PDB file of C-alpha atoms in Angstrom:
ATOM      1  CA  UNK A 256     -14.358 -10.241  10.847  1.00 48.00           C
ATOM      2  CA  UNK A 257     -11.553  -7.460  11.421  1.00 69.00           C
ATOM      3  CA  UNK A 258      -9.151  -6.451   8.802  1.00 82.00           C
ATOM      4  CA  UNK A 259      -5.490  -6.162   9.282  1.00 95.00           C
ATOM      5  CA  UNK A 260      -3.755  -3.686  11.819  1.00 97.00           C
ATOM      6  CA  UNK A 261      -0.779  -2.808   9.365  1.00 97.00           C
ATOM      7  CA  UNK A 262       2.335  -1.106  10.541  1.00 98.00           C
ATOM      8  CA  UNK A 263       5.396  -0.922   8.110  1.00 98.00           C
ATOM      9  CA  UNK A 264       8.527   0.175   9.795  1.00 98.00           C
ATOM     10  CA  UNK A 265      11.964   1.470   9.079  1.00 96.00           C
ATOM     11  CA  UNK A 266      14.489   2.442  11.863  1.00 95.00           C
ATOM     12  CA  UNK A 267      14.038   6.055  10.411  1.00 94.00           C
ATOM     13  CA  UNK A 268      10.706   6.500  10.121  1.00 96.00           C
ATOM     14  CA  UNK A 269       6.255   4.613  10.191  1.00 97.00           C
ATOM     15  CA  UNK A 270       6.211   4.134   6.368  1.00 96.00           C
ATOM     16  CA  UNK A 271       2.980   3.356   6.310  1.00 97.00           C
ATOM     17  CA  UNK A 272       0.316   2.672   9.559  1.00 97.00           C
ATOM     18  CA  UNK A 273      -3.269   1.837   9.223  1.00 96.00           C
ATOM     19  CA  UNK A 274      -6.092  -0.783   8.165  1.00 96.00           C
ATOM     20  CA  UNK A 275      -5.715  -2.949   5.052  1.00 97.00           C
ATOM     21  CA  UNK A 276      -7.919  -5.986   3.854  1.00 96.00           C
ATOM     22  CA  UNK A 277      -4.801  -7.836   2.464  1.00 96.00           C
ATOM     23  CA  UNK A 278      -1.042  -7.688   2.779  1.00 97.00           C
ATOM     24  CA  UNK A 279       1.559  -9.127   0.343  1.00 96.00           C
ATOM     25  CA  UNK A 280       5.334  -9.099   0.316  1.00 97.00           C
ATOM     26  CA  UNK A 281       8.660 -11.062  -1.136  1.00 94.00           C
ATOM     27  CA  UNK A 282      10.037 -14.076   1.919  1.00 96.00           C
ATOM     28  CA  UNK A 283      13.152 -14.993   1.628  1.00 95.00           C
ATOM     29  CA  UNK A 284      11.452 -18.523   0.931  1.00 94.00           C
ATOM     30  CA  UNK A 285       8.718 -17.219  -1.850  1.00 95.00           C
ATOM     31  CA  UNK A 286       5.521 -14.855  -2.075  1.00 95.00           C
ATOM     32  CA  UNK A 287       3.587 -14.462   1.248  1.00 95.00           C
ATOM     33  CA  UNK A 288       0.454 -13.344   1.506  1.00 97.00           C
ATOM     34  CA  UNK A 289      -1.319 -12.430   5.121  1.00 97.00           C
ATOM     35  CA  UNK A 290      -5.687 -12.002   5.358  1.00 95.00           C
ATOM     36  CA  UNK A 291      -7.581 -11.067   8.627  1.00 95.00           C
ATOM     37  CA  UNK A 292      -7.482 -14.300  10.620  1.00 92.00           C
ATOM     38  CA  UNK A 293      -4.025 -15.309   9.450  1.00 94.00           C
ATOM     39  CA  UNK A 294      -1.948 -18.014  12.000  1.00 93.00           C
ATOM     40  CA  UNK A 295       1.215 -15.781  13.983  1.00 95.00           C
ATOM     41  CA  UNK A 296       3.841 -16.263  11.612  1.00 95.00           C
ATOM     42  CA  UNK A 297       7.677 -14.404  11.298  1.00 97.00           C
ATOM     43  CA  UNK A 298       9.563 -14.535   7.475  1.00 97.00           C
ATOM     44  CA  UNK A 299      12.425 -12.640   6.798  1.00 98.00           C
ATOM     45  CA  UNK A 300      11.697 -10.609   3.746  1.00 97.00           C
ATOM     46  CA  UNK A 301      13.794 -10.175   0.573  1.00 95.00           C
ATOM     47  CA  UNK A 302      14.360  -7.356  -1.574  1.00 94.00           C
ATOM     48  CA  UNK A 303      10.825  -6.828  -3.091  1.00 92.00           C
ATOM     49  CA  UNK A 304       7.954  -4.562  -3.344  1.00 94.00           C
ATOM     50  CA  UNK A 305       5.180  -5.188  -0.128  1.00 96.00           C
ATOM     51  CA  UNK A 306       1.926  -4.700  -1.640  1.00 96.00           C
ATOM     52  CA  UNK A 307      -1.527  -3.295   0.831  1.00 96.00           C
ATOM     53  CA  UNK A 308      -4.582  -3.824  -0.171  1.00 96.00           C
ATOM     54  CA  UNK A 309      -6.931  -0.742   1.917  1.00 94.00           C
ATOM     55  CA  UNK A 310     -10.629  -0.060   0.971  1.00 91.00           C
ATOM     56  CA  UNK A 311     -10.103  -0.921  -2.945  1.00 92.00           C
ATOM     57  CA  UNK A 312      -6.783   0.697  -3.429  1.00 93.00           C
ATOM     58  CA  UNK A 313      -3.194  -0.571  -3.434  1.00 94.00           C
ATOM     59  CA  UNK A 314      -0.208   0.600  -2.081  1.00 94.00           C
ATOM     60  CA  UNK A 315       3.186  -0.542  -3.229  1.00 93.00           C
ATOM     61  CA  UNK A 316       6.164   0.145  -1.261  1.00 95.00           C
ATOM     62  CA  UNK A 317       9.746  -0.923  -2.530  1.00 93.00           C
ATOM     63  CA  UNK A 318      11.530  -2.803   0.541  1.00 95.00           C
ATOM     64  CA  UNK A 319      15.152  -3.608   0.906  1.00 92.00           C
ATOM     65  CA  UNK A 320      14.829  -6.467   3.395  1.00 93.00           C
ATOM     66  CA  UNK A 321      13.740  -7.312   6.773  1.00 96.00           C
ATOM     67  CA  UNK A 322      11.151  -9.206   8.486  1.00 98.00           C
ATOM     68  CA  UNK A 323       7.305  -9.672   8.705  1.00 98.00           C
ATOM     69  CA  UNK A 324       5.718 -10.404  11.827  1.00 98.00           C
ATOM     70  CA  UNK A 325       1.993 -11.438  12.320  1.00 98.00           C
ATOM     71  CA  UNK A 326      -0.518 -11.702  15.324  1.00 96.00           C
ATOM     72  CA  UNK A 327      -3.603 -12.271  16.069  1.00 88.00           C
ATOM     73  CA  UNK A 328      -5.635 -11.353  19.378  1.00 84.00           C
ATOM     74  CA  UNK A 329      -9.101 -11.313  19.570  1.00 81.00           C
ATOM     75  CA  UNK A 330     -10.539 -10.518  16.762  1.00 85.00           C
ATOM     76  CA  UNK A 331      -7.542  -8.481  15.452  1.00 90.00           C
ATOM     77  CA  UNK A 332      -5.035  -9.330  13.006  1.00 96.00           C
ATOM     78  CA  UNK A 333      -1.661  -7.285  13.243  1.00 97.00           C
ATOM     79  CA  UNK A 334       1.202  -7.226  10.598  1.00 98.00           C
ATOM     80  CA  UNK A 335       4.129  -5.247  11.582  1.00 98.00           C
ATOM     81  CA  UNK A 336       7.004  -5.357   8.598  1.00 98.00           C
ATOM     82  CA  UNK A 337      10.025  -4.260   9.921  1.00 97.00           C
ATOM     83  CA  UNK A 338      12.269  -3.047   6.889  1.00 95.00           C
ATOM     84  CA  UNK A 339      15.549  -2.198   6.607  1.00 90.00           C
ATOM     85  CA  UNK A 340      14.779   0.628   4.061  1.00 91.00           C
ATOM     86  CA  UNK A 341      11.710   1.242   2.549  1.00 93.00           C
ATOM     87  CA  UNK A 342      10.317   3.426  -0.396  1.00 90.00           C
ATOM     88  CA  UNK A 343       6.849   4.971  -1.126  1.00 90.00           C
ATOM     89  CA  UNK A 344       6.328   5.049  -4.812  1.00 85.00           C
ATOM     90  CA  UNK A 345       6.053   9.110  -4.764  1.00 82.00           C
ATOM     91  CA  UNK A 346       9.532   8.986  -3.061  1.00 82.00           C
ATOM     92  CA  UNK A 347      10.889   7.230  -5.866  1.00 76.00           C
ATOM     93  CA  UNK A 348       9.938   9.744  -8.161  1.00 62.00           C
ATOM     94  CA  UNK A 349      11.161  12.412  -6.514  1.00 53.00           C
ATOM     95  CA  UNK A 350      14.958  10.889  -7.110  1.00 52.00           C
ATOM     96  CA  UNK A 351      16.739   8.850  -8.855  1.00 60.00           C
ATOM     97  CA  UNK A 352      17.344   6.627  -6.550  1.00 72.00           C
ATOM     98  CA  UNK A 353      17.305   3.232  -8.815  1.00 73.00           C
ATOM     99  CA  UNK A 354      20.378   4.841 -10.555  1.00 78.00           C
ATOM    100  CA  UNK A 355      22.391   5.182  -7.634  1.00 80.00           C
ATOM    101  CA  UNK A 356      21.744   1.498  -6.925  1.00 75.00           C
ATOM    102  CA  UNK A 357      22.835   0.423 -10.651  1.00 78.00           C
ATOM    103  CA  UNK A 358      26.021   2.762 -10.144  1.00 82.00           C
ATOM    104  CA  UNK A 359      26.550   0.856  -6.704  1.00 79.00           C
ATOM    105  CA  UNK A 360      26.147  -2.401  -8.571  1.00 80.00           C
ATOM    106  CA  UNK A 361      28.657  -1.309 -11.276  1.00 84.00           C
ATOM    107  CA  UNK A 362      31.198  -0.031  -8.643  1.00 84.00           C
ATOM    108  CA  UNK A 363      30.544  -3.497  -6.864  1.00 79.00           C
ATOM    109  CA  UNK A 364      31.082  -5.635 -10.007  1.00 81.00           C
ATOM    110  CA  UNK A 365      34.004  -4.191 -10.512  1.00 86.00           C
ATOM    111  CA  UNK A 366      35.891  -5.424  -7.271  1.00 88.00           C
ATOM    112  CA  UNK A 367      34.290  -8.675  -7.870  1.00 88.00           C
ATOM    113  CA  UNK A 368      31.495  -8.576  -5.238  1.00 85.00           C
ATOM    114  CA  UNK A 369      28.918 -10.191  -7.084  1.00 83.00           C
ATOM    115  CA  UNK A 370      26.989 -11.157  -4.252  1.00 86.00           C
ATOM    116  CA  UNK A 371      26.613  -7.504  -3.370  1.00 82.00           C
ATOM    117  CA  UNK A 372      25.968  -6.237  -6.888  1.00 83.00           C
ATOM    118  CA  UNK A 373      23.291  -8.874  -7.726  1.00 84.00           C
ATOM    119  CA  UNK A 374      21.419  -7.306  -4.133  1.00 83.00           C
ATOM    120  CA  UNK A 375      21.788  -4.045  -5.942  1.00 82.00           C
ATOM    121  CA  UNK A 376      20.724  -4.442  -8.980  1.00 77.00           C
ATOM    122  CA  UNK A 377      17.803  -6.205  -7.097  1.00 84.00           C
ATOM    123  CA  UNK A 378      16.588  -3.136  -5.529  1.00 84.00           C
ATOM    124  CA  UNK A 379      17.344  -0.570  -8.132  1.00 82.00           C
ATOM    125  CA  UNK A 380      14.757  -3.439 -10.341  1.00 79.00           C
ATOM    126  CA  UNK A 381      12.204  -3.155  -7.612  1.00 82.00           C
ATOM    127  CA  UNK A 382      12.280   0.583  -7.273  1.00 84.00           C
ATOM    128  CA  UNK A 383      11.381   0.856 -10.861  1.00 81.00           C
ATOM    129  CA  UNK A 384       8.585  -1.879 -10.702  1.00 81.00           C
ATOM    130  CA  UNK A 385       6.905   0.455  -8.031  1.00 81.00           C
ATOM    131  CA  UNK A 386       7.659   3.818  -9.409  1.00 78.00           C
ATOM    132  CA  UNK A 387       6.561   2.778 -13.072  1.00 74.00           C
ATOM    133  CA  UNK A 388       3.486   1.686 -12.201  1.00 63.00           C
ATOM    134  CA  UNK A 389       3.072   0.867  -8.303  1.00 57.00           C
ATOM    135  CA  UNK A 390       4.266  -2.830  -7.876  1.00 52.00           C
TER     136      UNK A 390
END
C-alpha cells in the first residue's frame, strides 16, 4: 500500500510537503493519528506539536491551530494540515520565540484575559517541547 501524501500549510508559507508513513497531531477533541488507508476525516487542531513519521525519521513541527483534512483516492492517502502558524524545530532555535509568547501571556494576565493567556502559555509550552528535543 501507498504512504501518506503530506502537505502542512500556513497562509505564509508549505511548511513541510512530501511522503510520510504516519502522521500525528493535537484535535481539539484528543490525539489523532492518520496511516495510509485512513477513512476522509476533518478535526480542527489545537495548539500542539504535529508529529511525521518519513522513512525512519520524525519531524516535529509546533502548530498554533487549525485544521486537518484527510483523503483517500485510489490508492493514495492525502493529509493536508492547514495551520494557522506553524514552527520547524530549527526555526525555534533561531529565536526566542517561546519568550515572546510567555511575555504575551503575562501582558494578557494582566488585563484579565485568561482565556487568551492560557492559549499563550500553550504555545510558548509547545515550542519548547519541539525545540528541546523535537516533540
Amino acid at each position: 500500500m501507498a504512504g501518506l501524501e503530506v502537505h502542512l500549510v500556513t497562509p505564509e508559507r508549505e511548511v513541510w510537503s512530501g511522503e510520510a508513513d504516519f502522521v500525528t497531531a493535537r484535535g481539539v477533541d484528543g490525539a489523532l493519528g492518520v496511516l495510509p488507508g485512513h477513512a476522509p476525516l476533518l478535526a480542527a487542531l489545537a495548539v500542539g506539536p504535529v508529529f511525521i513519521d518519513a522513512g525512519g525519521s520524525r519531524t516535529a513541527v509546533a502548530v498554533d491551530g487549525g485544521f486537518l483534512h484527510v483523503a483517500h483516492e485510489d490508492d493514495v492517502t492525502r493529509v493536508d494540515i492547514l495551520a494557522e502558524h506553524a514552527v520547524l524545530p530549527d526555526e525555534l532555535a533561531r529565536d526566542d520565540d517561546a519568550e515572546s509568547h510567555e511575555r504575551r501571556a503575562e501582558e494578557l494576565r494582566s488585563e484579565d484575559r485568561l482565556d487568551e493567556a492560557r492559549e499563550e502559555l500553550a504555545k510558548a509550552s509547545v515550542r519548547r517541547r519541539v525545540a528541546d528535543n523535537g516533540g
